[in-house]
Amino acid sequence: MKPDETSGMDKVLAYLRHICAQREYCRKDIYDKALNKLGNTVLATKAVDTLESEGFIDEARYARAYTRDKSALKGWGPVKISYMLRSKGIPEHLVKEALGELGTSLNTQKLESALKKKASELKNDPQLKIKLLKFAASRGYAYEYARELIQRLLANSNENETQT
């Protein structure tokens, strides 16, 4: 490596270490940033390998953090989270492991409250069930899972309406 390449690499590594210390990044995201700064695939790969060996990048840790954040903050379901992690190059076994740590009761509560809110917005809509299914699918929940929950919610709301 030439002296000017070394100083440029050191600056880029310092920048990448700084941003990795702020939040979790996957290997692909850091590679893209390194490639953008360095303009050389060999140097970008070397930078990412260095960061990974130093513990700044950890795909398993990233997958767990991403899964927790998207589920808790965005209300995403396992299908959408899985798709997004795979699009970032996270290996399948790490995706399954991260999703396994996600509690199903939390998912059910999140989806149920989102569906209740959406159903109240769509009150008296003849296509309520279809729109709720599409909404659940857009949030990343499996069709069968969402269908059962929607049927239960609609049955409960019909019971509540007949009682009043």
Short mmCIF file of N, CA, C and O in Angstrom, two decimals, residues 41-156:
data_model
loop_
_atom_site.label_atom_id
_atom_site.label_comp_id
_atom_site.label_asym_id
_atom_site.label_seq_id
_atom_site.Cartn_x
_atom_site.Cartn_y
_atom_site.Cartn_z
N THR A 41 -12.64 -1.48 -4.45
CA THR A 41 -13.28 -2.64 -3.83
C THR A 41 -12.34 -3.42 -2.93
O THR A 41 -12.75 -3.94 -1.89
N VAL A 42 -11.06 -3.50 -3.32
CA VAL A 42 -10.09 -4.25 -2.51
C VAL A 42 -9.88 -3.55 -1.17
O VAL A 42 -9.90 -4.20 -0.10
N LEU A 43 -9.72 -2.24 -1.20
CA LEU A 43 -9.52 -1.49 0.04
C LEU A 43 -10.78 -1.50 0.90
O LEU A 43 -10.70 -1.59 2.13
N ALA A 44 -11.93 -1.41 0.26
CA ALA A 44 -13.20 -1.43 1.00
C ALA A 44 -13.37 -2.77 1.71
O ALA A 44 -13.77 -2.81 2.88
N THR A 45 -13.07 -3.85 1.02
CA THR A 45 -13.16 -5.18 1.63
C THR A 45 -12.18 -5.31 2.79
O THR A 45 -12.52 -5.85 3.85
N LYS A 46 -10.97 -4.79 2.60
CA LYS A 46 -9.96 -4.83 3.66
C LYS A 46 -10.43 -4.03 4.88
O LYS A 46 -10.26 -4.48 6.02
N ALA A 47 -11.05 -2.89 4.65
CA ALA A 47 -11.54 -2.06 5.75
C ALA A 47 -12.65 -2.79 6.52
O ALA A 47 -12.65 -2.80 7.75
N VAL A 48 -13.55 -3.41 5.79
CA VAL A 48 -14.64 -4.14 6.44
C VAL A 48 -14.10 -5.33 7.22
O VAL A 48 -14.54 -5.59 8.36
N ASP A 49 -13.16 -6.03 6.65
CA ASP A 49 -12.55 -7.16 7.35
C ASP A 49 -11.86 -6.70 8.64
O ASP A 49 -11.95 -7.38 9.68
N THR A 50 -11.19 -5.56 8.58
CA THR A 50 -10.54 -5.01 9.77
C THR A 50 -11.56 -4.69 10.85
O THR A 50 -11.39 -5.06 12.02
N LEU A 51 -12.63 -4.02 10.46
CA LEU A 51 -13.67 -3.67 11.44
C LEU A 51 -14.33 -4.90 12.03
O LEU A 51 -14.66 -4.93 13.21
N GLU A 52 -14.51 -5.91 11.21
CA GLU A 52 -15.12 -7.14 11.70
C GLU A 52 -14.19 -7.84 12.70
O GLU A 52 -14.64 -8.31 13.75
N SER A 53 -12.90 -7.87 12.39
CA SER A 53 -11.95 -8.51 13.30
C SER A 53 -11.82 -7.74 14.62
O SER A 53 -11.54 -8.33 15.65
N GLU A 54 -12.06 -6.44 14.58
CA GLU A 54 -12.00 -5.61 15.78
C GLU A 54 -13.31 -5.62 16.57
O GLU A 54 -13.39 -5.03 17.65
N GLY A 55 -14.34 -6.27 16.02
CA GLY A 55 -15.61 -6.37 16.73
C GLY A 55 -16.57 -5.22 16.49
O GLY A 55 -17.62 -5.14 17.14
N PHE A 56 -16.25 -4.32 15.58
CA PHE A 56 -17.16 -3.22 15.28
C PHE A 56 -18.36 -3.68 14.45
O PHE A 56 -19.42 -3.08 14.51
N ILE A 57 -18.16 -4.73 13.69
CA ILE A 57 -19.24 -5.31 12.88
C ILE A 57 -19.45 -6.74 13.35
O ILE A 57 -18.51 -7.52 13.44
N ASP A 58 -20.70 -7.08 13.63
CA ASP A 58 -21.07 -8.43 14.02
C ASP A 58 -22.47 -8.69 13.46
O ASP A 58 -23.44 -8.07 13.89
N GLU A 59 -22.54 -9.56 12.47
CA GLU A 59 -23.80 -9.81 11.78
C GLU A 59 -24.89 -10.34 12.71
O GLU A 59 -26.05 -9.96 12.60
N ALA A 60 -24.53 -11.20 13.66
CA ALA A 60 -25.52 -11.75 14.59
C ALA A 60 -26.06 -10.66 15.50
O ALA A 60 -27.27 -10.56 15.74
N ARG A 61 -25.17 -9.83 16.01
CA ARG A 61 -25.58 -8.72 16.87
C ARG A 61 -26.46 -7.74 16.10
O ARG A 61 -27.46 -7.25 16.60
N TYR A 62 -26.08 -7.47 14.85
CA TYR A 62 -26.87 -6.57 13.99
C TYR A 62 -28.26 -7.15 13.76
O TYR A 62 -29.26 -6.42 13.87
N ALA A 63 -28.34 -8.43 13.45
CA ALA A 63 -29.64 -9.06 13.17
C ALA A 63 -30.56 -8.98 14.40
O ALA A 63 -31.75 -8.69 14.27
N ARG A 64 -30.01 -9.22 15.57
CA ARG A 64 -30.82 -9.13 16.80
C ARG A 64 -31.31 -7.71 17.05
O ARG A 64 -32.48 -7.48 17.35
N ALA A 65 -30.42 -6.75 16.90
CA ALA A 65 -30.79 -5.34 17.13
C ALA A 65 -31.81 -4.87 16.11
O ALA A 65 -32.79 -4.20 16.46
N TYR A 66 -31.61 -5.22 14.86
CA TYR A 66 -32.53 -4.83 13.79
C TYR A 66 -33.91 -5.42 14.04
O TYR A 66 -34.93 -4.73 13.93
N THR A 67 -33.95 -6.68 14.42
CA THR A 67 -35.21 -7.37 14.68
C THR A 67 -35.95 -6.71 15.85
O THR A 67 -37.15 -6.43 15.75
N ARG A 68 -35.24 -6.47 16.93
CA ARG A 68 -35.86 -5.81 18.09
C ARG A 68 -36.40 -4.43 17.73
O ARG A 68 -37.53 -4.09 18.07
N ASP A 69 -35.59 -3.64 17.07
CA ASP A 69 -35.99 -2.27 16.73
C ASP A 69 -37.18 -2.22 15.79
O ASP A 69 -38.13 -1.48 16.02
N LYS A 70 -37.13 -2.99 14.73
CA LYS A 70 -38.21 -2.93 13.74
C LYS A 70 -39.51 -3.50 14.31
O LYS A 70 -40.59 -3.03 13.96
N SER A 71 -39.40 -4.48 15.17
CA SER A 71 -40.61 -5.04 15.78
C SER A 71 -41.20 -4.07 16.79
O SER A 71 -42.39 -3.77 16.75
N ALA A 72 -40.37 -3.57 17.68
CA ALA A 72 -40.86 -2.72 18.77
C ALA A 72 -41.22 -1.31 18.30
O ALA A 72 -42.26 -0.78 18.69
N LEU A 73 -40.39 -0.73 17.45
CA LEU A 73 -40.60 0.67 17.07
C LEU A 73 -41.49 0.85 15.85
O LEU A 73 -42.29 1.77 15.80
N LYS A 74 -41.36 -0.02 14.87
CA LYS A 74 -42.13 0.11 13.64
C LYS A 74 -43.34 -0.82 13.59
O LYS A 74 -44.19 -0.67 12.73
N GLY A 75 -43.37 -1.83 14.46
CA GLY A 75 -44.48 -2.77 14.45
C GLY A 75 -44.42 -3.77 13.31
O GLY A 75 -45.43 -4.33 12.92
N TRP A 76 -43.22 -3.99 12.78
CA TRP A 76 -43.07 -4.93 11.68
C TRP A 76 -43.21 -6.36 12.16
O TRP A 76 -42.84 -6.70 13.28
N GLY A 77 -43.72 -7.21 11.28
CA GLY A 77 -43.85 -8.62 11.56
C GLY A 77 -42.64 -9.40 11.08
O GLY A 77 -41.75 -8.86 10.41
N PRO A 78 -42.61 -10.68 11.40
CA PRO A 78 -41.44 -11.51 11.08
C PRO A 78 -41.16 -11.66 9.58
O PRO A 78 -40.01 -11.77 9.19
N VAL A 79 -42.19 -11.63 8.76
CA VAL A 79 -41.99 -11.80 7.32
C VAL A 79 -41.21 -10.61 6.75
O VAL A 79 -40.23 -10.78 6.02
N LYS A 80 -41.62 -9.42 7.11
CA LYS A 80 -40.95 -8.21 6.60
C LYS A 80 -39.54 -8.09 7.16
O LYS A 80 -38.60 -7.74 6.44
N ILE A 81 -39.38 -8.37 8.44
CA ILE A 81 -38.05 -8.30 9.05
C ILE A 81 -37.11 -9.30 8.39
O ILE A 81 -35.97 -8.97 8.05
N SER A 82 -37.59 -10.51 8.18
CA SER A 82 -36.79 -11.54 7.54
C SER A 82 -36.36 -11.12 6.14
O SER A 82 -35.20 -11.27 5.75
N TYR A 83 -37.30 -10.60 5.38
CA TYR A 83 -37.01 -10.14 4.02
C TYR A 83 -35.94 -9.04 4.02
O TYR A 83 -35.00 -9.08 3.23
N MET A 84 -36.08 -8.08 4.91
CA MET A 84 -35.14 -6.96 4.95
C MET A 84 -33.75 -7.42 5.39
O MET A 84 -32.75 -6.95 4.85
N LEU A 85 -33.69 -8.32 6.36
CA LEU A 85 -32.38 -8.83 6.78
C LEU A 85 -31.69 -9.60 5.66
O LEU A 85 -30.49 -9.45 5.44
N ARG A 86 -32.46 -10.40 4.95
CA ARG A 86 -31.87 -11.15 3.84
C ARG A 86 -31.39 -10.20 2.74
O ARG A 86 -30.37 -10.45 2.11
N SER A 87 -32.12 -9.11 2.52
CA SER A 87 -31.71 -8.15 1.49
C SER A 87 -30.40 -7.45 1.88
O SER A 87 -29.70 -6.92 1.02
N LYS A 88 -30.06 -7.47 3.16
CA LYS A 88 -28.81 -6.88 3.62
C LYS A 88 -27.69 -7.92 3.68
O LYS A 88 -26.61 -7.63 4.18
N GLY A 89 -27.97 -9.12 3.20
CA GLY A 89 -26.94 -10.15 3.13
C GLY A 89 -26.71 -10.91 4.42
O GLY A 89 -25.68 -11.58 4.58
N ILE A 90 -27.64 -10.84 5.35
CA ILE A 90 -27.50 -11.56 6.60
C ILE A 90 -27.80 -13.04 6.34
O ILE A 90 -28.81 -13.37 5.72
N PRO A 91 -26.93 -13.95 6.78
CA PRO A 91 -27.15 -15.38 6.54
C PRO A 91 -28.46 -15.88 7.17
O PRO A 91 -28.90 -15.38 8.22
N GLU A 92 -29.05 -16.86 6.53
CA GLU A 92 -30.36 -17.40 6.94
C GLU A 92 -30.37 -17.87 8.40
O GLU A 92 -31.33 -17.61 9.12
N HIS A 93 -29.32 -18.54 8.83
CA HIS A 93 -29.31 -19.05 10.21
C HIS A 93 -29.32 -17.91 11.23
O HIS A 93 -29.92 -18.03 12.30
N LEU A 94 -28.70 -16.78 10.90
CA LEU A 94 -28.73 -15.63 11.82
C LEU A 94 -30.09 -14.95 11.82
O LEU A 94 -30.55 -14.46 12.85
N VAL A 95 -30.75 -14.94 10.66
CA VAL A 95 -32.10 -14.37 10.57
C VAL A 95 -33.05 -15.19 11.44
O VAL A 95 -33.81 -14.63 12.24
N LYS A 96 -32.99 -16.51 11.31
CA LYS A 96 -33.86 -17.38 12.11
C LYS A 96 -33.58 -17.24 13.59
O LYS A 96 -34.50 -17.21 14.41
N GLU A 97 -32.31 -17.14 13.94
CA GLU A 97 -31.92 -16.99 15.34
C GLU A 97 -32.47 -15.68 15.92
O GLU A 97 -33.02 -15.65 17.02
N ALA A 98 -32.34 -14.60 15.17
CA ALA A 98 -32.83 -13.29 15.63
C ALA A 98 -34.35 -13.28 15.76
O ALA A 98 -34.90 -12.76 16.73
N LEU A 99 -35.03 -13.87 14.79
CA LEU A 99 -36.49 -13.92 14.84
C LEU A 99 -36.97 -14.84 15.97
O LEU A 99 -38.03 -14.62 16.53
N GLY A 100 -36.18 -15.85 16.29
CA GLY A 100 -36.52 -16.75 17.38
C GLY A 100 -36.52 -16.05 18.73
O GLY A 100 -37.27 -16.45 19.63
N GLU A 101 -35.71 -15.03 18.87
CA GLU A 101 -35.66 -14.27 20.12
C GLU A 101 -36.84 -13.32 20.26
O GLU A 101 -37.11 -12.81 21.34
N LEU A 102 -37.53 -13.08 19.16
CA LEU A 102 -38.68 -12.18 19.16
C LEU A 102 -39.88 -12.92 19.73
O LEU A 102 -40.25 -13.97 19.25
N GLY A 103 -40.47 -12.39 20.75
CA GLY A 103 -41.61 -13.05 21.39
C GLY A 103 -42.87 -12.95 20.54
O GLY A 103 -43.16 -11.91 19.97
N THR A 104 -43.60 -14.04 20.43
CA THR A 104 -44.83 -14.02 19.63
C THR A 104 -45.93 -13.22 20.32
O THR A 104 -46.78 -12.65 19.66
N SER A 105 -45.92 -13.17 21.63
CA SER A 105 -46.97 -12.41 22.32
C SER A 105 -46.83 -10.92 22.05
O SER A 105 -47.82 -10.22 21.89
N LEU A 106 -45.59 -10.43 21.96
CA LEU A 106 -45.38 -9.03 21.62
C LEU A 106 -45.87 -8.74 20.21
O LEU A 106 -46.53 -7.73 19.97
N ASN A 107 -45.57 -9.65 19.27
CA ASN A 107 -46.05 -9.49 17.90
C ASN A 107 -47.56 -9.44 17.85
O ASN A 107 -48.14 -8.62 17.15
N THR A 108 -48.20 -10.34 18.59
CA THR A 108 -49.66 -10.40 18.60
C THR A 108 -50.23 -9.11 19.15
O THR A 108 -51.18 -8.56 18.57
N GLN A 109 -49.68 -8.61 20.23
CA GLN A 109 -50.17 -7.36 20.82
C GLN A 109 -50.00 -6.19 19.87
O GLN A 109 -50.91 -5.37 19.71
N LYS A 110 -48.84 -6.09 19.24
CA LYS A 110 -48.57 -5.00 18.30
C LYS A 110 -49.55 -5.04 17.14
O LYS A 110 -50.15 -4.03 16.78
N LEU A 111 -49.68 -6.22 16.53
CA LEU A 111 -50.57 -6.35 15.37
C LEU A 111 -52.01 -6.12 15.78
O LEU A 111 -52.77 -5.45 15.08
N GLU A 112 -52.41 -6.66 16.92
CA GLU A 112 -53.79 -6.51 17.36
C GLU A 112 -54.15 -5.03 17.58
O GLU A 112 -55.19 -4.57 17.13
N SER A 113 -53.28 -4.29 18.23
CA SER A 113 -53.59 -2.88 18.46
C SER A 113 -53.59 -2.09 17.15
O SER A 113 -54.43 -1.21 16.95
N ALA A 114 -52.68 -2.41 16.24
CA ALA A 114 -52.65 -1.74 14.93
C ALA A 114 -53.91 -2.06 14.13
O ALA A 114 -54.49 -1.19 13.47
N LEU A 115 -54.35 -3.33 14.19
CA LEU A 115 -55.57 -3.72 13.47
C LEU A 115 -56.81 -3.07 14.06
O LEU A 115 -57.72 -2.68 13.32
N LYS A 116 -56.86 -2.96 15.38
CA LYS A 116 -58.01 -2.30 16.02
C LYS A 116 -58.09 -0.84 15.57
O LYS A 116 -59.17 -0.34 15.25
N LYS A 117 -56.95 -0.18 15.55
CA LYS A 117 -56.92 1.22 15.12
C LYS A 117 -57.35 1.34 13.66
O LYS A 117 -58.16 2.20 13.31
N LYS A 118 -56.83 0.47 12.82
CA LYS A 118 -57.16 0.51 11.39
C LYS A 118 -58.64 0.19 11.18
O LYS A 118 -59.30 0.83 10.36
N ALA A 119 -59.16 -0.77 11.94
CA ALA A 119 -60.57 -1.14 11.81
C ALA A 119 -61.48 0.02 12.21
O ALA A 119 -62.52 0.24 11.58
N SER A 120 -61.09 0.76 13.22
CA SER A 120 -61.91 1.91 13.62
C SER A 120 -61.89 3.00 12.56
O SER A 120 -62.88 3.70 12.36
N GLU A 121 -60.78 3.13 11.84
CA GLU A 121 -60.69 4.10 10.74
C GLU A 121 -61.56 3.67 9.56
O GLU A 121 -62.07 4.51 8.84
N LEU A 122 -61.69 2.36 9.38
CA LEU A 122 -62.42 1.81 8.23
C LEU A 122 -63.83 1.35 8.60
O LEU A 122 -64.42 0.55 7.87
N LYS A 123 -64.34 1.82 9.70
CA LYS A 123 -65.64 1.37 10.19
C LYS A 123 -66.70 1.47 9.07
O LYS A 123 -66.73 2.44 8.33
N ASN A 124 -67.53 0.46 8.97
CA ASN A 124 -68.62 0.37 7.98
C ASN A 124 -68.13 0.24 6.54
O ASN A 124 -68.90 0.44 5.62
N ASP A 125 -66.87 -0.05 6.34
CA ASP A 125 -66.35 -0.27 4.99
C ASP A 125 -66.69 -1.70 4.58
O ASP A 125 -66.39 -2.64 5.31
N PRO A 126 -67.33 -1.89 3.41
CA PRO A 126 -67.69 -3.25 3.00
C PRO A 126 -66.48 -4.16 2.75
O PRO A 126 -66.61 -5.38 2.78
N GLN A 127 -65.33 -3.58 2.51
CA GLN A 127 -64.12 -4.37 2.26
C GLN A 127 -63.19 -4.36 3.48
O GLN A 127 -61.98 -4.52 3.34
N LEU A 128 -63.76 -4.23 4.64
CA LEU A 128 -62.98 -4.12 5.87
C LEU A 128 -62.00 -5.27 6.04
O LEU A 128 -60.81 -5.06 6.27
N LYS A 129 -62.48 -6.49 5.91
CA LYS A 129 -61.64 -7.66 6.14
C LYS A 129 -60.47 -7.70 5.15
O LYS A 129 -59.32 -7.95 5.54
N ILE A 130 -60.74 -7.43 3.89
CA ILE A 130 -59.69 -7.44 2.87
C ILE A 130 -58.65 -6.36 3.15
O ILE A 130 -57.44 -6.60 3.07
N LYS A 131 -59.13 -5.18 3.51
CA LYS A 131 -58.21 -4.08 3.78
C LYS A 131 -57.36 -4.35 5.03
O LYS A 131 -56.19 -4.00 5.07
N LEU A 132 -57.95 -4.99 6.01
CA LEU A 132 -57.18 -5.35 7.20
C LEU A 132 -56.13 -6.41 6.88
O LEU A 132 -55.01 -6.36 7.40
N LEU A 133 -56.48 -7.37 6.03
CA LEU A 133 -55.51 -8.39 5.61
C LEU A 133 -54.35 -7.75 4.85
O LEU A 133 -53.18 -8.08 5.08
N LYS A 134 -54.65 -6.83 3.95
CA LYS A 134 -53.60 -6.14 3.21
C LYS A 134 -52.71 -5.32 4.15
O LYS A 134 -51.50 -5.27 3.99
N PHE A 135 -53.36 -4.67 5.11
CA PHE A 135 -52.62 -3.88 6.08
C PHE A 135 -51.65 -4.77 6.87
O PHE A 135 -50.48 -4.43 7.03
N ALA A 136 -52.14 -5.90 7.34
CA ALA A 136 -51.29 -6.83 8.11
C ALA A 136 -50.15 -7.36 7.24
O ALA A 136 -49.01 -7.48 7.71
N ALA A 137 -50.45 -7.66 5.99
CA ALA A 137 -49.41 -8.16 5.08
C ALA A 137 -48.36 -7.08 4.84
O ALA A 137 -47.16 -7.38 4.79
N SER A 138 -48.78 -5.82 4.71
CA SER A 138 -47.82 -4.74 4.48
C SER A 138 -46.92 -4.53 5.69
O SER A 138 -45.80 -4.04 5.56
N ARG A 139 -47.39 -4.91 6.86
CA ARG A 139 -46.58 -4.82 8.07
C ARG A 139 -45.67 -6.03 8.24
O ARG A 139 -44.85 -6.06 9.15
N GLY A 140 -45.86 -7.05 7.41
CA GLY A 140 -44.95 -8.19 7.45
C GLY A 140 -45.43 -9.37 8.25
O GLY A 140 -44.64 -10.13 8.79
N TYR A 141 -46.74 -9.55 8.34
CA TYR A 141 -47.29 -10.68 9.06
C TYR A 141 -47.82 -11.71 8.08
O TYR A 141 -48.37 -11.36 7.03
N ALA A 142 -47.69 -12.98 8.41
CA ALA A 142 -48.12 -14.07 7.55
C ALA A 142 -49.64 -14.05 7.42
O ALA A 142 -50.37 -13.69 8.36
N TYR A 143 -50.13 -14.43 6.25
CA TYR A 143 -51.55 -14.39 5.94
C TYR A 143 -52.38 -15.17 6.95
O TYR A 143 -53.36 -14.66 7.49
N GLU A 144 -52.02 -16.41 7.21
CA GLU A 144 -52.81 -17.26 8.12
C GLU A 144 -52.88 -16.66 9.52
O GLU A 144 -53.92 -16.65 10.15
N TYR A 145 -51.76 -16.19 9.98
CA TYR A 145 -51.68 -15.58 11.31
C TYR A 145 -52.59 -14.35 11.37
O TYR A 145 -53.38 -14.19 12.31
N ALA A 146 -52.49 -13.49 10.37
CA ALA A 146 -53.30 -12.27 10.34
C ALA A 146 -54.78 -12.60 10.18
O ALA A 146 -55.63 -11.98 10.82
N ARG A 147 -55.10 -13.57 9.34
CA ARG A 147 -56.50 -13.93 9.09
C ARG A 147 -57.18 -14.39 10.38
O ARG A 147 -58.29 -13.96 10.70
N GLU A 148 -56.51 -15.24 11.13
CA GLU A 148 -57.08 -15.73 12.39
C GLU A 148 -57.30 -14.59 13.38
O GLU A 148 -58.35 -14.50 14.02
N LEU A 149 -56.33 -13.71 13.48
CA LEU A 149 -56.44 -12.58 14.40
C LEU A 149 -57.56 -11.63 13.97
O LEU A 149 -58.35 -11.17 14.81
N ILE A 150 -57.67 -11.37 12.69
CA ILE A 150 -58.73 -10.48 12.17
C ILE A 150 -60.10 -11.09 12.41
O ILE A 150 -61.02 -10.39 12.84
N GLN A 151 -60.24 -12.38 12.17
CA GLN A 151 -61.53 -13.03 12.42
C GLN A 151 -61.93 -12.91 13.88
O GLN A 151 -63.07 -12.62 14.21
N ARG A 152 -60.95 -13.12 14.76
CA ARG A 152 -61.23 -13.02 16.18
C ARG A 152 -61.61 -11.58 16.57
O ARG A 152 -62.56 -11.36 17.32
N LEU A 153 -60.88 -10.60 16.04
CA LEU A 153 -61.18 -9.20 16.34
C LEU A 153 -62.56 -8.80 15.83
O LEU A 153 -63.32 -8.12 16.53
N LEU A 154 -62.88 -9.22 14.61
CA LEU A 154 -64.19 -8.87 14.04
C LEU A 154 -65.32 -9.56 14.79
O LEU A 154 -66.37 -8.97 14.99
N ALA A 155 -65.10 -10.80 15.21
CA ALA A 155 -66.11 -11.52 15.98
C ALA A 155 -66.34 -10.82 17.32
O ALA A 155 -67.48 -10.65 17.76
N ASN A 156 -65.25 -10.39 17.97
CA ASN A 156 -65.36 -9.68 19.25
C ASN A 156 -66.08 -8.35 19.07
O ASN A 156 -66.89 -7.96 19.90
#
